[in-house]
Coordinates of C-alpha atoms in Angstrom, one line a residue:
Chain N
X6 CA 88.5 74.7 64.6
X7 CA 87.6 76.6 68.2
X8 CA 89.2 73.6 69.8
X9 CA 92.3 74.4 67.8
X10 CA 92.1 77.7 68.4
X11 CA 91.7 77.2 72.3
X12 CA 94.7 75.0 72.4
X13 CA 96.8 77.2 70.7
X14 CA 95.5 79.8 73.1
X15 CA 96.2 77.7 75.8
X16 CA 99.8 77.1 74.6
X17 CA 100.1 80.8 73.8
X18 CA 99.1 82.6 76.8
X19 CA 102.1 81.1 79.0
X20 CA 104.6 81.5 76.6
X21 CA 103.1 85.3 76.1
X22 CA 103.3 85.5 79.9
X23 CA 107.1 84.1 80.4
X24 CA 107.9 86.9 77.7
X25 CA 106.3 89.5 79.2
X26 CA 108.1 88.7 82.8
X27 CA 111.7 88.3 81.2
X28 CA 110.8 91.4 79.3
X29 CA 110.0 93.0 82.5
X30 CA 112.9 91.4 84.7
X31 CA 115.2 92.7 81.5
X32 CA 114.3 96.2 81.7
X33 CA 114.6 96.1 85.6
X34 CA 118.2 94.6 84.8
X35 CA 119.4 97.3 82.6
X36 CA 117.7 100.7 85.0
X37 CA 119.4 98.8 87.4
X38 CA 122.8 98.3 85.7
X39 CA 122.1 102.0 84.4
X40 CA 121.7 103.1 88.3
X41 CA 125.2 101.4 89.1
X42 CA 127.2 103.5 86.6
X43 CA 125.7 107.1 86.9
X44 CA 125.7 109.3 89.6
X45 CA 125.1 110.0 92.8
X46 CA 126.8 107.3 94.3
X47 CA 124.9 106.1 97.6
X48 CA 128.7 105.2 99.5
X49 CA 127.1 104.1 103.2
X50 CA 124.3 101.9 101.3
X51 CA 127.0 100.0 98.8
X52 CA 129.2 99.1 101.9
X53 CA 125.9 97.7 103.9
X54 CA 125.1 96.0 101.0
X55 CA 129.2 95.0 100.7
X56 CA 129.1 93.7 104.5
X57 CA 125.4 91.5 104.5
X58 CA 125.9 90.1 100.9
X59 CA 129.9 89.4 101.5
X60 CA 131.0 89.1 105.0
X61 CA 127.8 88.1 106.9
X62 CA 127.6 85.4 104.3
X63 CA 131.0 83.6 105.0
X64 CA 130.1 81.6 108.2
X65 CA 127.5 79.8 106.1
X66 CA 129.4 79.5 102.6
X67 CA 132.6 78.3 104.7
X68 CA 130.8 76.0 106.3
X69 CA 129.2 74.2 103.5
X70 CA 132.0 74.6 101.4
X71 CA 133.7 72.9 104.0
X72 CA 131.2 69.8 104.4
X73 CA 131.3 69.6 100.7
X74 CA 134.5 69.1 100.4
X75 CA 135.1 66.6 102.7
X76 CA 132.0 64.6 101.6
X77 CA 133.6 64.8 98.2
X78 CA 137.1 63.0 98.8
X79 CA 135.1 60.4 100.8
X80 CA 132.3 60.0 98.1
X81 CA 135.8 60.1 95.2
X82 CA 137.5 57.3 97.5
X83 CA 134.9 54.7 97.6
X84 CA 133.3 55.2 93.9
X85 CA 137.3 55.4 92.8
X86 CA 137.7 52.5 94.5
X87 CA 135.9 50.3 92.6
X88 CA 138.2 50.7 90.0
X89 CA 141.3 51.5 91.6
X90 CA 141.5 55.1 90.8
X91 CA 141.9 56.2 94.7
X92 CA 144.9 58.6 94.0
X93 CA 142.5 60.7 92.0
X94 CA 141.3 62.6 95.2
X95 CA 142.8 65.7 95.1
X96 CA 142.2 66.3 91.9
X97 CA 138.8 65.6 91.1
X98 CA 137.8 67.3 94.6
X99 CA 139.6 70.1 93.4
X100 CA 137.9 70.3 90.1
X101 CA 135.0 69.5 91.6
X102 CA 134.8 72.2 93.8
X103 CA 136.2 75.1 91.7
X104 CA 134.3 74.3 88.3
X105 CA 131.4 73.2 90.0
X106 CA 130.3 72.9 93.9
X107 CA 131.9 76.0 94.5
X108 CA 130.0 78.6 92.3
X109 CA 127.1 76.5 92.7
X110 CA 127.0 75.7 96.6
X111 CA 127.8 79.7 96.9
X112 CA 125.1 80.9 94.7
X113 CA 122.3 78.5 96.3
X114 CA 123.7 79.6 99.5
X115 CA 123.5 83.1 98.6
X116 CA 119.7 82.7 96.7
X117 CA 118.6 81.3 100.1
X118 CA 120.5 83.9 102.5
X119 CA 120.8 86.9 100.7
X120 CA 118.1 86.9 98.2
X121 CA 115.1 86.3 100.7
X122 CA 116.4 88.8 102.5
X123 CA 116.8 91.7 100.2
X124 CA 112.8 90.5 98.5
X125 CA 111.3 90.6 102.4
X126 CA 112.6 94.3 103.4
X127 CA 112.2 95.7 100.1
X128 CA 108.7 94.0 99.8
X129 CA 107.9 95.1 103.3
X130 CA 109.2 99.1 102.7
X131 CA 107.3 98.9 99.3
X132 CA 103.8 97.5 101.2
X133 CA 104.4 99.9 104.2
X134 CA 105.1 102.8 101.8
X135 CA 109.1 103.6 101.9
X136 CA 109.1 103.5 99.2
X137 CA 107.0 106.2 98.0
X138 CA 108.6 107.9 100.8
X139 CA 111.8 107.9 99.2
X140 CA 110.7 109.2 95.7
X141 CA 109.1 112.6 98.0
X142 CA 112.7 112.4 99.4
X143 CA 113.7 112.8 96.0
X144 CA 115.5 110.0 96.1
X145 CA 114.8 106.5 93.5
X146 CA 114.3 103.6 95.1
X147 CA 116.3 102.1 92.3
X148 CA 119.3 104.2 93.2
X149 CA 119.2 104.0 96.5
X150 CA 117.9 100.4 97.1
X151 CA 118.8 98.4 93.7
X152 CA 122.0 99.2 92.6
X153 CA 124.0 99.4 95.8
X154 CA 122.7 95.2 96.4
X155 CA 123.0 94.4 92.3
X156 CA 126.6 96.2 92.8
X157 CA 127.6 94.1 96.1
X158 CA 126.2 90.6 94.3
X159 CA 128.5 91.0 91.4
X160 CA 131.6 92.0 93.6
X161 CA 131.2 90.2 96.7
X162 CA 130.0 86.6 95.3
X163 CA 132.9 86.1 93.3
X164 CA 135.2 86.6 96.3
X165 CA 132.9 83.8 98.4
X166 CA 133.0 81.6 95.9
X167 CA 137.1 82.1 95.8
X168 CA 136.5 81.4 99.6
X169 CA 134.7 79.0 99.1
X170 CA 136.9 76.7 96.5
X171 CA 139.9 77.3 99.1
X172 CA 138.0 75.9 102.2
X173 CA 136.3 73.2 100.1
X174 CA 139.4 72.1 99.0
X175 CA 140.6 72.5 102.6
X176 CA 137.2 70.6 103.8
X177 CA 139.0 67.4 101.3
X178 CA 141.9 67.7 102.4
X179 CA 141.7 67.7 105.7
X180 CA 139.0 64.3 105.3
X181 CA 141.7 62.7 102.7
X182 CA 144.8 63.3 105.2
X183 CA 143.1 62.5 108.2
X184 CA 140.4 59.5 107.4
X185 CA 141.8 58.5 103.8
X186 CA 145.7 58.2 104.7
X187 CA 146.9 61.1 101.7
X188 CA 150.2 62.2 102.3
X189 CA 149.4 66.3 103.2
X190 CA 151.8 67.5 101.0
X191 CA 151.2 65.2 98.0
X192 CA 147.9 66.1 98.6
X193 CA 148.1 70.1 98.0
X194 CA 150.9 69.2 95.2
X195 CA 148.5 67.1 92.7
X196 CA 145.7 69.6 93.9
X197 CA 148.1 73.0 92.9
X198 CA 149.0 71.1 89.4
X199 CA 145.7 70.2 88.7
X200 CA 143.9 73.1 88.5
X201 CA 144.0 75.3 85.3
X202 CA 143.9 78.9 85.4
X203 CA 140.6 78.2 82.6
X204 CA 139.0 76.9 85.7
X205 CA 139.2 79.6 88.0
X206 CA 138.5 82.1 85.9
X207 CA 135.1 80.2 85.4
X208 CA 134.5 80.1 88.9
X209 CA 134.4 83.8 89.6
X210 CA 133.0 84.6 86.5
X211 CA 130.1 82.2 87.5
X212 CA 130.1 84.0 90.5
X213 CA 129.6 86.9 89.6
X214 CA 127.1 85.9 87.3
X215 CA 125.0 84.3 90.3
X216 CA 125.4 86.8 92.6
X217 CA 124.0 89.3 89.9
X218 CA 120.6 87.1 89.6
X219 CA 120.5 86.4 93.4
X220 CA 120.1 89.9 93.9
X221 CA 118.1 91.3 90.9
X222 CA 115.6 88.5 91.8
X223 CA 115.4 90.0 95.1
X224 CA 115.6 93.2 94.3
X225 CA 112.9 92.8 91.4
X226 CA 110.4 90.8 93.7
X227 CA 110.5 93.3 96.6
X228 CA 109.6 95.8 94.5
X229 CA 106.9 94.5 92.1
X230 CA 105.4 92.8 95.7
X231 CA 101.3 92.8 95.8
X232 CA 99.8 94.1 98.9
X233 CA 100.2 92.7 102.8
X234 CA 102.1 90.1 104.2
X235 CA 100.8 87.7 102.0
X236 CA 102.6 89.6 99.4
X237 CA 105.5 90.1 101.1
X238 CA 106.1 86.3 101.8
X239 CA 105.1 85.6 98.1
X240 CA 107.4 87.9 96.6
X241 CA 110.1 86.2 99.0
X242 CA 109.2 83.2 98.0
X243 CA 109.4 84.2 94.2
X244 CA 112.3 85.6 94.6
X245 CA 114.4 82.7 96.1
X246 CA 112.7 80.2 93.6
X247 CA 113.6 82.7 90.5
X248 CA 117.1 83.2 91.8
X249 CA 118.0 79.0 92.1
X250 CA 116.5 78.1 89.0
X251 CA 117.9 81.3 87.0
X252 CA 121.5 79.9 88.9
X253 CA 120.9 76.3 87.8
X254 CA 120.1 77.5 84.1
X255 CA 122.8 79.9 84.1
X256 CA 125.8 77.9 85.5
X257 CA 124.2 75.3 82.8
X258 CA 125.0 78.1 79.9
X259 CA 128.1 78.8 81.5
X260 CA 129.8 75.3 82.1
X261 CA 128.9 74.7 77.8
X262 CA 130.7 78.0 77.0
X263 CA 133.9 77.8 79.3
X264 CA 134.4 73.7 78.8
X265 CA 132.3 72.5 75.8
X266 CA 135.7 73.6 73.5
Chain X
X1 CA 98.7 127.0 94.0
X2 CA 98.0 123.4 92.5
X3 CA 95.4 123.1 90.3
X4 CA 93.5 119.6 88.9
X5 CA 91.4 120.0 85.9
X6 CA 89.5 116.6 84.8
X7 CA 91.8 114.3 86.2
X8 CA 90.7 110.3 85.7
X9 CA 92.5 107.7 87.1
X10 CA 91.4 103.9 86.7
X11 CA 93.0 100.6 87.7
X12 CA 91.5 97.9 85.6
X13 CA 87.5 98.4 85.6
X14 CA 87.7 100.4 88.7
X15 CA 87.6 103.7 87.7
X16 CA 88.8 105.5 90.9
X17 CA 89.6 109.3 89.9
X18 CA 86.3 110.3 87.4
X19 CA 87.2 113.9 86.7
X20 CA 88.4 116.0 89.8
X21 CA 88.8 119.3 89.5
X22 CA 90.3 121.2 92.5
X23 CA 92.2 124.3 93.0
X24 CA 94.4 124.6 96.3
X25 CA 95.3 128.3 96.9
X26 CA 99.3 129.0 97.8
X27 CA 99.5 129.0 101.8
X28 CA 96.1 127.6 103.1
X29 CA 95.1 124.3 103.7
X30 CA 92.7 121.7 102.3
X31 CA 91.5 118.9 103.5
X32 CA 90.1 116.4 101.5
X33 CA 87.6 113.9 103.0
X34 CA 85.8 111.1 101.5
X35 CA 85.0 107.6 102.8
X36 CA 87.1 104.5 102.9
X37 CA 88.5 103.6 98.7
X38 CA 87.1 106.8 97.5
X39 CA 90.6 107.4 95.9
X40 CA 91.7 110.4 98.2
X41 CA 95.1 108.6 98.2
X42 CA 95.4 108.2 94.8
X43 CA 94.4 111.6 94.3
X44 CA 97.5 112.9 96.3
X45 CA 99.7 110.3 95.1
X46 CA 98.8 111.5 91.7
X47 CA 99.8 114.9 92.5
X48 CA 103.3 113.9 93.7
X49 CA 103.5 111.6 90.6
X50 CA 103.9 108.2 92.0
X51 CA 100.8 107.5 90.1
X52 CA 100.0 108.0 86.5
X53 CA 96.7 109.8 86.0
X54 CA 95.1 108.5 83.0
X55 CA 93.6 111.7 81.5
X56 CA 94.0 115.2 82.7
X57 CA 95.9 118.4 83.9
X58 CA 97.5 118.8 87.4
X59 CA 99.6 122.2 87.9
X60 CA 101.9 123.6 90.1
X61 CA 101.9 127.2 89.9
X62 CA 100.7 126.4 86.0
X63 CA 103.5 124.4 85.3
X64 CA 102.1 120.6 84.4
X65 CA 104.3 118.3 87.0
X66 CA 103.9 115.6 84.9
X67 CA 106.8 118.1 82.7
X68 CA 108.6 119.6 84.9
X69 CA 112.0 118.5 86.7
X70 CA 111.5 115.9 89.1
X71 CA 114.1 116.3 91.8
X72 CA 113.0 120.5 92.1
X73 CA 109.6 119.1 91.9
X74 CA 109.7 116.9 94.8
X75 CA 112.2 119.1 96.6
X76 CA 109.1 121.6 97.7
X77 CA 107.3 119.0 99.2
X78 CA 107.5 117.4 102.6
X79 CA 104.6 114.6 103.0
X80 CA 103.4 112.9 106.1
X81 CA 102.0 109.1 105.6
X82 CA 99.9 107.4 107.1
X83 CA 101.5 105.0 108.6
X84 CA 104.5 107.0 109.3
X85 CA 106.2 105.1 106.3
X86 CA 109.9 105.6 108.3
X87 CA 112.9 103.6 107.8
X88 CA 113.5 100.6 110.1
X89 CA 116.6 100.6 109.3
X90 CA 118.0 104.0 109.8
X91 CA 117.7 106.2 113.8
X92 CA 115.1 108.5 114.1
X93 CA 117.3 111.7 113.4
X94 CA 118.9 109.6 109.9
X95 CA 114.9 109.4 109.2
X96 CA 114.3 113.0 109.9
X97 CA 117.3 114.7 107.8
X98 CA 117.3 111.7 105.2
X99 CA 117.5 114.9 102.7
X100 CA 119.8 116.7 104.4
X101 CA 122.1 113.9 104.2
X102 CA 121.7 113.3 100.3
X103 CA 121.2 114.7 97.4
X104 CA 120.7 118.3 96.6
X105 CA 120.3 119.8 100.3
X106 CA 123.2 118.0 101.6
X107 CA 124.4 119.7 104.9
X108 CA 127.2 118.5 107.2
X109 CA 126.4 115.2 108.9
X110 CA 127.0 117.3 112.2
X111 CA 124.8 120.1 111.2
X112 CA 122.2 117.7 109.7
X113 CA 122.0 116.1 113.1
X114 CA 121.2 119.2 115.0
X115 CA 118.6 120.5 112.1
X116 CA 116.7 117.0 112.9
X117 CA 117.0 117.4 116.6
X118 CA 115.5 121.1 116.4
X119 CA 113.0 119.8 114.2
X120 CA 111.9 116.7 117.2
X121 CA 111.8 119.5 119.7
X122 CA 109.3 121.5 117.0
X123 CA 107.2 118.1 117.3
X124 CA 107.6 117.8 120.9
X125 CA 109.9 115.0 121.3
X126 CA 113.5 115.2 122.7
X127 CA 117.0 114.8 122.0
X128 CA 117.2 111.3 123.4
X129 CA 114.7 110.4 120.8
X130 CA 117.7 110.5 118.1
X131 CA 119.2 107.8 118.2
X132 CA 116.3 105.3 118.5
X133 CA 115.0 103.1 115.7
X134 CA 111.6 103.5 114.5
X135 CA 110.6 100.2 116.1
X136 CA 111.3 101.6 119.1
X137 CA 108.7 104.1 118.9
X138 CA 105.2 104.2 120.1
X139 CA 102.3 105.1 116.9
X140 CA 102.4 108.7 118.1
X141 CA 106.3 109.4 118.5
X142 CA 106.4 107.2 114.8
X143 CA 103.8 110.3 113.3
X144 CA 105.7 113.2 114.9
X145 CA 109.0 111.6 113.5
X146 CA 106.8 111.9 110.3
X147 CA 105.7 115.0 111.0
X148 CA 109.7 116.0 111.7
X149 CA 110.8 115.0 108.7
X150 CA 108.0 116.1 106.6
X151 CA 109.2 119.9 107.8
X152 CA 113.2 119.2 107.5
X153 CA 114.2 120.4 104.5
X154 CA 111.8 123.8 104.9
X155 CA 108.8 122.6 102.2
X156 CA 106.8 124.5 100.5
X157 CA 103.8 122.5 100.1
X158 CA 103.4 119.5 102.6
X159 CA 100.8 117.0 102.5
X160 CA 99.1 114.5 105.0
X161 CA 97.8 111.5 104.7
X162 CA 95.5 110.2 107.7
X163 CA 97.8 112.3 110.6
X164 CA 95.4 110.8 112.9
X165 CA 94.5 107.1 111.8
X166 CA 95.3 105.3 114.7
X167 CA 96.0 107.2 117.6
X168 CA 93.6 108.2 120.3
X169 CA 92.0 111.1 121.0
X170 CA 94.2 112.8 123.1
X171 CA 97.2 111.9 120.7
X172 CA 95.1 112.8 117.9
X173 CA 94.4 116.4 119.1
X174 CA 98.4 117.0 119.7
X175 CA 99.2 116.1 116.0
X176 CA 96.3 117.9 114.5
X177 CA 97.2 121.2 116.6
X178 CA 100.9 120.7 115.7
X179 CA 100.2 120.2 112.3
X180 CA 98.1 123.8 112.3
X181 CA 100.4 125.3 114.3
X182 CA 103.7 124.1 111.7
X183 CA 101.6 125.0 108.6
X184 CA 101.0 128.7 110.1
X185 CA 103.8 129.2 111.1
X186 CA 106.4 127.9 107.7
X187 CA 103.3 129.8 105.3
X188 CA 103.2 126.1 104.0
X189 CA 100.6 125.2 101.5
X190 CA 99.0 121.9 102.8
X191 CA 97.0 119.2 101.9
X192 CA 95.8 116.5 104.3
X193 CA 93.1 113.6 103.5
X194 CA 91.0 112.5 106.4
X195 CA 87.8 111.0 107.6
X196 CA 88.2 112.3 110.8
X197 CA 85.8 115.5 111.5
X198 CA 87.8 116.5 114.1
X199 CA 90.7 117.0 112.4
X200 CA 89.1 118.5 109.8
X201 CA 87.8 121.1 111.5
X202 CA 91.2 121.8 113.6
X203 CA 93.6 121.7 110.2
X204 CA 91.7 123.0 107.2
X205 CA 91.3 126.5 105.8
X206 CA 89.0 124.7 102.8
X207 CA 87.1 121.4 102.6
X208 CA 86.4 119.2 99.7
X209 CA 84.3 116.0 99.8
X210 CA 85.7 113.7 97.6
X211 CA 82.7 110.8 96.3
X212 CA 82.1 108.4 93.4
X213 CA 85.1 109.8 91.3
X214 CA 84.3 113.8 91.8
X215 CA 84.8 116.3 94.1
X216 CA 81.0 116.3 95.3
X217 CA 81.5 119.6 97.6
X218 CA 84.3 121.8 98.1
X219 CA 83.8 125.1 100.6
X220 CA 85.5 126.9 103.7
X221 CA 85.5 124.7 106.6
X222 CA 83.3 127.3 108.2
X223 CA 80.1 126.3 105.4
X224 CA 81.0 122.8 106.5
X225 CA 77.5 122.7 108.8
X226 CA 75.6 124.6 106.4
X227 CA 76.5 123.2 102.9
X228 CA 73.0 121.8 101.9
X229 CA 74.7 119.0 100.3
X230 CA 73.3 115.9 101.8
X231 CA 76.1 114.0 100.7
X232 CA 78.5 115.5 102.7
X233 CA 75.3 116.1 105.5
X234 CA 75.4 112.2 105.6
X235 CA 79.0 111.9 106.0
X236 CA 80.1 114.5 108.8
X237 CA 77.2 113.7 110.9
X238 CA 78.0 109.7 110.1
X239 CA 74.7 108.8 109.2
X240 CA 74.0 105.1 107.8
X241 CA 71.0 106.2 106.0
X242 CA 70.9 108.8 103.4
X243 CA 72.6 109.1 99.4
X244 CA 76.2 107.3 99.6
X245 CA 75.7 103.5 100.6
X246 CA 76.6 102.5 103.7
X247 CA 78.0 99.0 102.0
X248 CA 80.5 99.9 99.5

């Protein structure tokens, strides 16, 4: 009976835990959602949180957009090959990139770039005490830190991932013109038809989606962080590993509602 | 005045705070000493209410700040940190009218400029200090920033944590006679936690010894060499031997 008992304690104590920590990350979610809609508006924090998660992050989303693409239509050509389905380029690179790579390649991107860096500085204010001096500012840290970056993930991800779909079409184009002989403008014809509107809509709204858990995770890690650098770089790590696989599950959830009908 | 009446903190087993009880009259200053994890911190940080106490009564002028509004609350204080605790991320005059740009007390970005550069001549630094990051800062210049901003928005009550940890003795001295000089001259009620004696004996009007949980002594800072306690004997004369164990 005790070894029953033991195992079922053994089962139930991390399944207690994983409650306990989406309860947690939950209630973070909504104070922070909460934070976004009510007053006072922090207007020089939301645009440096509008600049680092959405322009600083274009050099690197462009450019593996751009090598994604390309290694796409090469990867299409020689499986399609094999059954003489070369033509199909364009539009399963495009599909590819928008339903999938895009929002995908963006949101890792973003979970490694944006997401470590919001858990570090947060972590480091809260273990150096910024924190605390911002509530004797009279000032939340929620206000003033959270919802500004929660706000820029939801806006600014969707328009990288746009970015991104465009240059990662670009990235097969410009490999299927110049390497696979495509005619250029057949090319951007068949890629044009192909797309849906069902499929870009999916793509920003995964977006969005992504760029709301890259930067809760970071934001939620940096400011539950333990003590020292050693917190600090474990609540940076936590943070970037919660944001992929949180991404990875998400986009899962997402794909079956938009394209399981 | 701020008053504590049995407050208990505990994290975990460790019970930290065991039922202090300390009254800190409107316009002097105490200084709280104690040795290394005696909970002087949490005991201030339970009077701003970034900590929970578990069990008892802290006033401010009898109102019960765990009840009253937050953002009036916090507006009458100004608090120094140990380790300066500014913003990398913002220049040093940003860091010193961070509440006159926000909030409540928001001024004029032009006239909450000047207020932060009269406020680094108070502290002795200069203009050119402005518009330098925190980083760029030696450990003094990063506690008169502090010590700038702690004053900016005219406080009422200001507390300090550790003004001098760190610094040497010359440094040290500056800070503890600016910090007597500001508290004089605003009428400021202030609180400051310390293990250094000779702060102590530049900045307080009262002393209290803060050990095992309780506030083993409190007195004027004049009864400091006479208390009889030989608790707080043993601590300001730094003795290894005598009633608090040397390893804690």
């Amino acid at each position: 009976m005790s070894r029953i008992a033991a195992l079922l304690a053994a089962i139930g104590r991390p399944v207690l835990a994983a409650l306990a920590a989406l309860g947690r990350v939950s209630i973070f979610a909504g104070r922070a959602l909460g934070h976004m809609l009510r007053p006072p508006f922090y207007l020089r924090e939301i645009a440096g949180a509008l600049l680092n998660v959405g322009y600083f992050s274009l050099p690197v989303v462009g450019l593996t957009a751009f090598f994604t693409g390309g290694a796409l239509a090469l990867q299409i050509y020689s499986g399609g090959a094999r059954f003489n389905a070369e033509a199909v380029v364009p539009q399963i690179v495009a599909i590819g990139m928008v339903r999938e790579l895009g929002p995908v390649l963006v949101g890792l991107m973003i979970a490694a770039r944006v997401t470590s860096s919001i858990a570090a500085e947060i972590a480091t204010m809260k273990v150096t005490e910024q924190i605390d001096a911002l509530v004797t500012l009279s000032t939340h840290p929620m206000k003033y830190l959270t919802a500004p970056r929660v706000f820029a993930g939801l806006v600014m991800v969707p328009v990288l991932v746009g970015i991104g779909d465009v240059i990662g079409i670009m990235g097969g184009h410009v490999v299927g013109t110049r390497s696979l002989g495509f005619n250029p403008a057949t090319y951007l014809h068949n890629t044009v038809n192909f797309i849906e509107a069902r499929d870009i809509v999916s793509s920003l709204v995964k977006g969005a989606a992504f760029g709301f858990i890259a930067t809760l995770m970071g934001c939620y890690y940096g400011m539950n962080t333990g003590r020292g650098a050693a917190g600090v770089g474990r609540a940076t790590k936590g943070a970037v590993e919660a944001a992929a696989v949180l991404i990875l599950a998400a986009n899962f959830l997402l794909t079956s509602i938009f394209f399981s009908i | 005045m701020i008053e504590l009446r049995d407050v208990h903190k505990a994290f975990g087993p460790k019970r930290v705070l065991r039922g202090i009880d300390l009254t800190i009259a409107q316009g002097t200053s105490m200084v709280v000493i104690g040795g290394s994890g005696t909970g002087k911190s949490v005991l201030l940080k339970c009077i701003l209410g970034l900590i929970t106490p578990d069990s008892g009564a802290i006033t401010l002028d009898g109102q019960d700040v765990a009840r009253v509004e937050r953002d009036a609350f916090l507006a009458r204080f100004g608090m120094l940190f140990q380790g300066g605790a500014l913003f990398d991320s913002l220049p040093v005059w940003q860091n010193v009218a961070f509440r006159l740009l926000r909030g409540s007390l928001k001024r004029p970005r032009a006239e909450a400029r000047e207020i932060a550069i009269e406020k680094l001549r108070r502290v002795g630094l200069t203009a050119d200090v402005a518009d330098l990051y925190p980083a760029e800062l030696s450990g003094g210049m990063q506690k008169r920033v502090g010590l700038a901003r702690a004053i900016a928005a005219e406080a009422e009550i200001i507390f300090f944590d550790e003004p001098t940890a760190g610094l040497d003795p010359i440094m040290s001295g500056v800070i503890n006679d600016l910090i007597r000089e500001i508290v004089t001259e605003i009428g400021a009620t202030a609180m400051t936690i310390t293990h250094d004696m000779t702060s102590v004996r530049a900045i307080a009007d009262n002393v209290a010894m803060l050990h095992d949980g309780v506030i083993q002594w409190t007195g004027p800072v004049a009864d400091l060499d006479d208390s009889g306690d030989p608790y707080l004997d043993q601590f300001i004369h730094g003795r290894a031997e005598g009633p608090i164990e040397a390893v804690r």
